[in-house]
XYZ file of N, CA and C in Angstrom:
522
model
N -43.878 106.914 156.553
C -43.681 107.707 157.748
C -44.584 108.944 157.730
N -44.585 109.672 156.609
C -45.372 110.906 156.557
C -46.874 110.620 156.571
N -47.289 109.474 156.019
C -48.703 109.109 156.110
C -49.120 109.020 157.572
N -48.278 108.347 158.358
C -48.573 108.189 159.784
C -48.552 109.537 160.495
N -47.595 110.379 160.154
C -47.506 111.690 160.794
C -48.714 112.570 160.466
N -49.223 112.470 159.230
C -50.409 113.271 158.885
C -51.646 112.753 159.612
N -51.684 111.459 159.905
C -52.807 110.913 160.693
C -52.742 111.418 162.128
N -51.517 111.495 162.663
C -51.342 111.941 164.041
C -51.607 113.434 164.203
N -51.293 114.216 163.159
C -51.444 115.663 163.246
C -51.965 116.197 161.906
N -53.253 115.997 161.632
C -53.792 116.371 160.321
C -53.815 117.866 160.031
N -53.563 118.695 161.034
C -53.548 120.144 160.789
C -52.145 120.687 160.533
N -51.155 119.807 160.482
C -49.778 120.233 160.227
C -49.545 120.289 158.714
N -49.600 121.481 158.150
C -49.469 121.667 156.700
C -48.120 121.186 156.178
N -47.067 121.325 156.974
C -45.741 120.888 156.527
C -45.680 119.370 156.327
N -46.327 118.614 157.192
C -46.331 117.156 157.043
C -47.035 116.750 155.749
N -48.135 117.427 155.442
C -48.832 117.158 154.185
C -47.932 117.481 152.994
N -47.169 118.563 153.119
C -46.239 118.925 152.043
C -45.210 117.811 151.820
N -44.592 117.335 152.894
C -43.568 116.296 152.742
C -44.156 115.006 152.173
N -45.383 114.671 152.568
C -46.040 113.504 151.986
C -46.256 113.723 150.489
N -46.715 114.917 150.132
C -46.924 115.238 148.718
C -45.644 115.193 147.914
N -44.543 115.656 148.494
C -43.252 115.609 147.801
C -42.844 114.153 147.559
N -43.065 113.304 148.552
C -42.734 111.879 148.377
C -43.500 111.300 147.187
N -44.793 111.585 147.122
C -45.588 111.105 145.996
C -45.112 111.721 144.680
N -44.761 112.992 144.714
C -44.294 113.680 143.498
C -43.021 113.055 142.960
N -42.129 112.723 143.860
C -40.832 112.184 143.427
C -40.942 110.793 142.814
N -42.059 110.100 143.045
C -42.267 108.818 142.362
C -43.283 108.965 141.214
N -43.657 110.218 140.925
C -44.525 110.496 139.782
C -46.001 110.247 140.019
N -46.422 110.126 141.267
C -47.834 109.880 141.576
C -48.535 111.228 141.802
N -48.930 111.843 140.701
C -49.509 113.187 140.748
C -50.834 113.226 141.507
N -51.667 112.205 141.365
C -52.980 112.232 142.021
C -52.847 112.192 143.539
N -52.016 111.286 144.061
C -51.829 111.216 145.511
C -51.114 112.456 146.037
N -50.182 112.983 145.251
C -49.487 114.211 145.647
C -50.484 115.359 145.747
N -51.375 115.443 144.777
C -52.366 116.516 144.774
C -53.283 116.429 145.993
N -53.676 115.211 146.350
C -54.520 115.019 147.538
C -53.789 115.517 148.782
N -52.515 115.154 148.895
C -51.731 115.582 150.061
C -51.566 117.100 150.097
N -51.204 117.694 148.964
C -51.012 119.147 148.937
C -52.325 119.889 149.203
N -53.433 119.366 148.684
C -54.739 119.996 148.956
C -55.078 119.921 150.441
N -54.778 118.782 151.078
C -55.017 118.651 152.519
C -54.158 119.662 153.284
N -52.938 119.870 152.831
C -52.067 120.861 153.458
C -52.590 122.274 153.288
N -53.134 122.571 152.116
C -53.727 123.899 151.888
C -54.952 124.107 152.763
N -55.732 123.055 152.971
C -56.888 123.164 153.863
C -56.440 123.369 155.310
N -55.349 122.706 155.693
C -54.838 122.829 157.058
C -54.327 124.237 157.344
N -53.679 124.845 156.356
C -53.142 126.200 156.529
C -52.998 126.860 155.164
N -54.023 127.569 154.698
C -54.004 128.168 153.365
C -52.957 129.261 153.166
N -52.398 129.772 154.255
C -51.401 130.834 154.137
C -49.976 130.295 154.063
N -49.812 129.006 154.298
C -48.489 128.382 154.241
C -48.156 128.110 152.777
N -47.080 128.695 152.255
C -46.793 128.588 150.827
C -46.312 127.215 150.350
N -45.924 126.327 151.246
C -45.318 125.069 150.808
C -46.254 124.227 149.953
N -47.517 124.134 150.338
C -48.437 123.286 149.582
C -48.886 123.919 148.277
N -48.856 125.246 148.205
C -49.106 125.912 146.928
C -47.945 125.615 145.969
N -46.721 125.645 146.497
C -45.568 125.240 145.686
C -45.707 123.774 145.286
N -46.204 122.964 146.205
C -46.431 121.553 145.893
C -47.424 121.377 144.757
N -48.466 122.186 144.739
C -49.424 122.113 143.640
C -48.749 122.453 142.311
N -47.750 123.330 142.363
C -46.977 123.617 141.156
C -46.280 122.368 140.629
N -45.764 121.557 141.541
C -45.120 120.298 141.133
C -46.147 119.383 140.462
N -47.323 119.278 141.077
C -48.381 118.429 140.515
C -48.759 118.909 139.115
N -48.910 120.213 138.953
C -49.273 120.749 137.641
C -48.195 120.421 136.603
N -46.940 120.456 137.021
C -45.863 120.057 136.107
C -46.003 118.580 135.735
N -46.254 117.740 136.737
C -46.397 116.303 136.470
C -47.561 116.037 135.505
N -48.557 116.917 135.546
C -49.710 116.777 134.651
C -49.515 117.553 133.348
N -48.263 117.958 133.097
C -47.864 118.612 131.837
C -48.467 120.001 131.647
N -48.723 120.709 132.742
C -49.244 122.072 132.655
C -48.217 123.017 133.281
N -47.132 123.262 132.549
C -46.033 124.059 133.094
C -46.384 125.535 133.266
N -47.276 126.061 132.474
C -47.681 127.464 132.644
C -48.348 127.634 134.007
N -49.283 126.741 134.327
C -49.968 126.809 135.620
C -49.011 126.470 136.759
N -48.075 125.551 136.510
C -47.098 125.191 137.540
C -46.285 126.410 137.953
N -45.768 127.120 136.976
C -44.968 128.303 137.298
C -45.817 129.384 137.959
N -47.081 129.494 137.556
C -47.983 130.460 138.200
C -48.176 130.094 139.681
N -48.236 128.808 139.985
C -48.367 128.384 141.390
C -47.114 128.731 142.181
N -45.951 128.560 141.572
C -44.704 128.928 142.255
C -44.664 130.432 142.526
N -45.099 131.220 141.551
C -45.132 132.676 141.731
C -46.116 133.041 142.844
N -47.290 132.410 142.862
C -48.282 132.692 143.906
C -47.734 132.312 145.280
N -47.029 131.188 145.360
C -46.432 130.766 146.642
C -45.394 131.784 147.106
N -44.625 132.322 146.174
C -43.584 133.295 146.530
C -44.187 134.596 147.059
N -45.424 134.889 146.673
C -46.069 136.132 147.107
C -46.650 136.042 148.515
N -46.802 134.830 149.039
C -47.328 134.676 150.393
C -46.276 135.092 151.409
N -46.716 135.425 152.606
C -45.785 135.861 153.653
C -44.803 134.745 153.974
N -43.531 135.074 153.885
C -42.499 134.062 154.055
C -41.896 134.046 155.453
N -41.951 135.155 156.156
C -41.295 135.234 157.469
C -41.868 134.204 158.446
N -43.184 134.014 158.414
C -43.827 133.067 159.324
C -43.562 131.619 158.910
N -43.270 131.409 157.642
C -43.096 130.070 157.088
C -41.708 129.948 156.466
N -40.699 129.616 157.266
C -39.329 129.606 156.749
C -39.083 128.580 155.637
N -39.937 127.565 155.518
C -39.745 126.567 154.462
C -40.383 126.968 153.139
N -41.096 128.085 153.118
C -41.839 128.480 151.925
C -40.971 128.649 150.689
N -39.934 129.439 150.799
C -39.075 129.677 149.629
C -38.265 128.434 149.274
N -37.850 127.689 150.293
C -37.122 126.438 150.026
C -38.015 125.456 149.263
N -39.330 125.486 149.540
C -40.240 124.579 148.833
C -40.366 124.953 147.358
N -40.242 126.233 147.057
C -40.281 126.662 145.651
C -39.007 126.204 144.948
N -37.878 126.357 145.620
C -36.617 125.853 145.059
C -36.715 124.348 144.817
N -37.247 123.617 145.794
C -37.411 122.169 145.658
C -38.320 121.854 144.474
N -39.370 122.653 144.299
C -40.261 122.454 143.158
C -39.532 122.590 141.833
N -38.683 123.590 141.727
C -37.897 123.765 140.499
C -36.962 122.577 140.276
N -36.434 122.019 141.357
C -35.562 120.849 141.243
C -36.363 119.666 140.697
N -37.492 119.380 141.312
C -38.299 118.234 140.886
C -38.764 118.408 139.443
N -39.157 119.619 139.085
C -39.627 119.893 137.722
C -38.481 120.013 136.719
N -37.272 120.128 137.219
C -36.065 120.313 136.404
C -36.177 121.530 135.493
N -36.730 122.603 136.058
C -36.808 123.856 135.322
C -35.433 124.520 135.302
N -35.132 125.257 134.241
C -33.856 125.969 134.171
C -33.855 127.194 135.092
N -32.684 127.708 135.320
C -32.606 128.939 136.105
C -33.240 130.067 135.294
N -33.882 130.953 136.004
C -34.473 132.136 135.393
C -34.477 133.240 136.442
N -34.916 134.407 136.051
C -34.895 135.554 136.969
C -35.752 135.294 138.209
N -36.914 134.656 137.997
C -37.806 134.379 139.126
C -37.122 133.506 140.169
N -36.574 132.373 139.758
C -36.007 131.442 140.747
C -34.729 132.009 141.352
N -34.002 132.810 140.605
C -32.822 133.471 141.168
C -33.239 134.424 142.281
N -34.325 135.159 142.075
C -34.825 136.061 143.114
C -35.379 135.290 144.316
N -36.011 134.152 144.064
C -36.489 133.306 145.166
C -35.296 132.858 146.004
N -34.226 132.437 145.328
C -33.017 132.010 146.035
C -32.449 133.149 146.886
N -32.362 134.335 146.312
C -31.833 135.490 147.057
C -32.706 135.815 148.265
N -34.023 135.777 148.074
C -34.942 136.038 149.191
C -34.815 134.956 150.259
N -34.663 133.717 149.834
C -34.520 132.609 150.787
C -33.253 132.780 151.620
N -32.162 133.171 150.968
C -30.907 133.426 151.687
C -31.101 134.533 152.720
N -31.810 135.559 152.329
C -32.033 136.708 153.209
C -32.916 136.326 154.406
N -33.965 135.550 154.148
C -34.924 135.188 155.197
C -34.414 134.107 156.138
N -33.642 133.182 155.625
C -33.235 132.016 156.413
C -31.827 131.586 155.985
N -30.825 132.426 156.227
C -29.496 132.218 155.634
C -28.765 130.950 156.067
N -29.168 130.329 157.154
C -28.448 129.143 157.630
C -29.164 127.836 157.306
N -30.183 127.895 156.469
C -30.911 126.685 156.092
C -30.154 125.963 154.980
N -29.568 124.804 155.273
C -28.787 124.096 154.251
C -29.630 123.658 153.055
N -30.942 123.468 153.244
C -31.796 123.030 152.134
C -31.882 124.076 151.030
N -31.756 125.329 151.405
C -31.766 126.390 150.396
C -30.583 126.196 149.448
N -29.419 125.959 150.000
C -28.207 125.834 149.187
C -28.165 124.492 148.461
N -28.681 123.453 149.104
C -28.727 122.142 148.474
C -29.623 122.189 147.231
N -30.810 122.762 147.363
C -31.714 122.848 146.212
C -31.197 123.817 145.151
N -30.586 124.907 145.575
C -30.002 125.839 144.605
C -28.884 125.135 143.838
N -28.092 124.359 144.538
C -27.036 123.589 143.871
C -27.603 122.628 142.842
N -28.704 121.971 143.171
C -29.331 121.051 142.212
C -29.851 121.796 140.986
N -30.417 122.973 141.216
C -30.896 123.781 140.086
C -29.721 124.162 139.189
N -28.623 124.597 139.801
C -27.440 124.976 139.030
C -26.832 123.764 138.323
N -26.826 122.636 138.990
C -26.311 121.406 138.377
C -27.132 121.055 137.139
N -28.464 121.123 137.258
C -29.327 120.837 136.107
C -29.074 121.817 134.963
N -28.630 123.032 135.314
C -28.309 124.043 134.299
C -26.868 123.897 133.791
N -26.191 122.836 134.238
C -24.801 122.549 133.868
C -23.813 123.617 134.339
N -24.168 124.312 135.407
C -23.289 125.296 136.042
C -22.618 124.594 137.228
N -21.714 123.677 136.894
C -21.152 122.768 137.890
C -20.307 123.463 138.951
N -19.571 124.476 138.558
C -18.734 125.185 139.525
C -19.567 125.833 140.621
N -20.613 126.538 140.231
C -21.476 127.185 141.222
C -22.334 126.177 141.979
N -22.689 125.070 141.325
C -23.418 124.010 142.026
C -22.555 123.451 143.156
N -21.282 123.225 142.843
C -20.349 122.721 143.856
C -20.233 123.692 145.026
N -20.153 124.972 144.727
C -20.085 125.982 145.791
C -21.354 125.977 146.650
N -22.491 125.779 146.011
C -23.752 125.737 146.762
C -23.785 124.516 147.685
N -23.324 123.362 147.199
C -23.277 122.158 148.041
C -22.320 122.372 149.218
N -21.187 123.014 148.925
C -20.232 123.292 150.001
C -20.831 124.248 151.031
N -21.613 125.192 150.564
C -22.255 126.130 151.495
C -23.286 125.399 152.357
N -24.023 124.476 151.752
C -24.969 123.669 152.536
C -24.220 122.928 153.637
N -23.061 122.397 153.296
C -22.258 121.667 154.284
C -21.703 122.587 155.362
N -21.494 123.853 155.031
C -20.980 124.780 156.044
C -22.017 125.009 157.156
N -23.297 124.800 156.845
C -24.353 124.958 157.848
C -24.800 123.629 158.449
N -24.494 122.546 157.758
C -24.836 121.209 158.256
C -23.800 120.240 157.698
N -22.709 120.078 158.432
C -21.592 119.272 157.924
C -21.945 117.793 157.772
N -23.058 117.374 158.339
C -23.476 115.968 158.228
C -24.586 115.784 157.192
N -24.824 116.780 156.361
C -25.882 116.713 155.355
C -25.502 115.671 154.301
N -26.146 114.526 154.387
C -25.817 113.407 153.502
C -26.046 113.768 152.042
N -27.138 114.478 151.771
C -27.441 114.856 150.394
C -26.354 115.712 149.775
N -25.857 116.681 150.527
C -24.799 117.552 150.003
C -23.504 116.768 149.785
N -23.164 115.892 150.724
C -21.959 115.060 150.541
C -22.098 114.174 149.312
N -23.252 113.544 149.170
C -23.484 112.660 148.039
C -23.366 113.416 146.715
N -24.051 114.561 146.617
C -24.044 115.319 145.362
C -22.665 115.882 145.042
N -21.953 116.304 146.066
C -20.588 116.786 145.845
C -19.702 115.636 145.361
N -19.868 114.469 145.969
C -19.123 113.288 145.527
C -19.439 112.916 144.092
N -20.710 113.004 143.714
C -21.116 112.717 142.338
C -20.456 113.689 141.365
N -20.373 114.952 141.763
C -19.737 115.948 140.897
C -18.256 115.646 140.730
N -17.598 115.314 141.834
C -16.175 114.977 141.747
C -15.968 113.747 140.873
N -16.834 112.776 141.025
C -16.719 111.563 140.231
C -16.904 111.866 138.742
N -17.893 112.693 138.418
C -18.137 113.067 137.025
C -16.953 113.833 136.443
N -16.248 114.566 137.297
C -15.071 115.328 136.855
C -13.810 114.457 136.865
N -14.010 113.173 137.101
C -12.906 112.197 137.125
C -11.908 112.479 138.249
N -12.413 113.031 139.339
C -11.578 113.278 140.511
C -11.962 112.225 141.560
N -11.483 111.005 141.333
C -11.856 109.867 142.173
C -11.451 110.066 143.624
N -10.296 110.666 143.843
C -9.807 110.868 145.200
C -10.785 111.744 146.011
N -11.190 112.877 145.429
C -12.107 113.770 146.122
C -13.490 113.112 146.270
N -13.904 112.332 145.268
C -15.197 111.656 145.335
C -15.232 110.672 146.490
N -14.162 109.955 146.699
C -14.104 108.992 147.800
C -14.148 109.675 149.164
N -13.553 110.842 149.261
C -13.562 111.574 150.530
C -14.976 111.992 150.893
N -15.745 112.410 149.892
C -17.132 112.825 150.142
C -17.960 111.612 150.485
């Protein structure tokens, strides 16, 4: 789908980002890098593709450069690009990086800039889940649902948490 969308609108940096994320999630670093580079060419001020390059650098085992890309993306203007901070959170999820002061501040800034974006809370929940902070992860998923009650990802992840906690009844409801 995103391949077709990038053909239809090659100057849409966000479409290139989503294509790159798809490639990243299946571990195809080279194709992801091509997509993120095309997104950077389309709009060099949009932080999403710089965050995407951080994912690629992680896939290529260069975590120092990956984190530097996330920091550089966070420094770009975020008000014009509401997905910018969410893309950094998503990058931390894909890379399975632990929580740290940087990503906590990104989360706080994302909440401040775009408080009703369920993706912010969904990705924050995944970061917390990876850090084994299940209680706060659950709260983050619930917050995502408070802004988008039909968010399949949040329902699924909340159900998985209930199932892992051996709460079959609550898992079935989700």
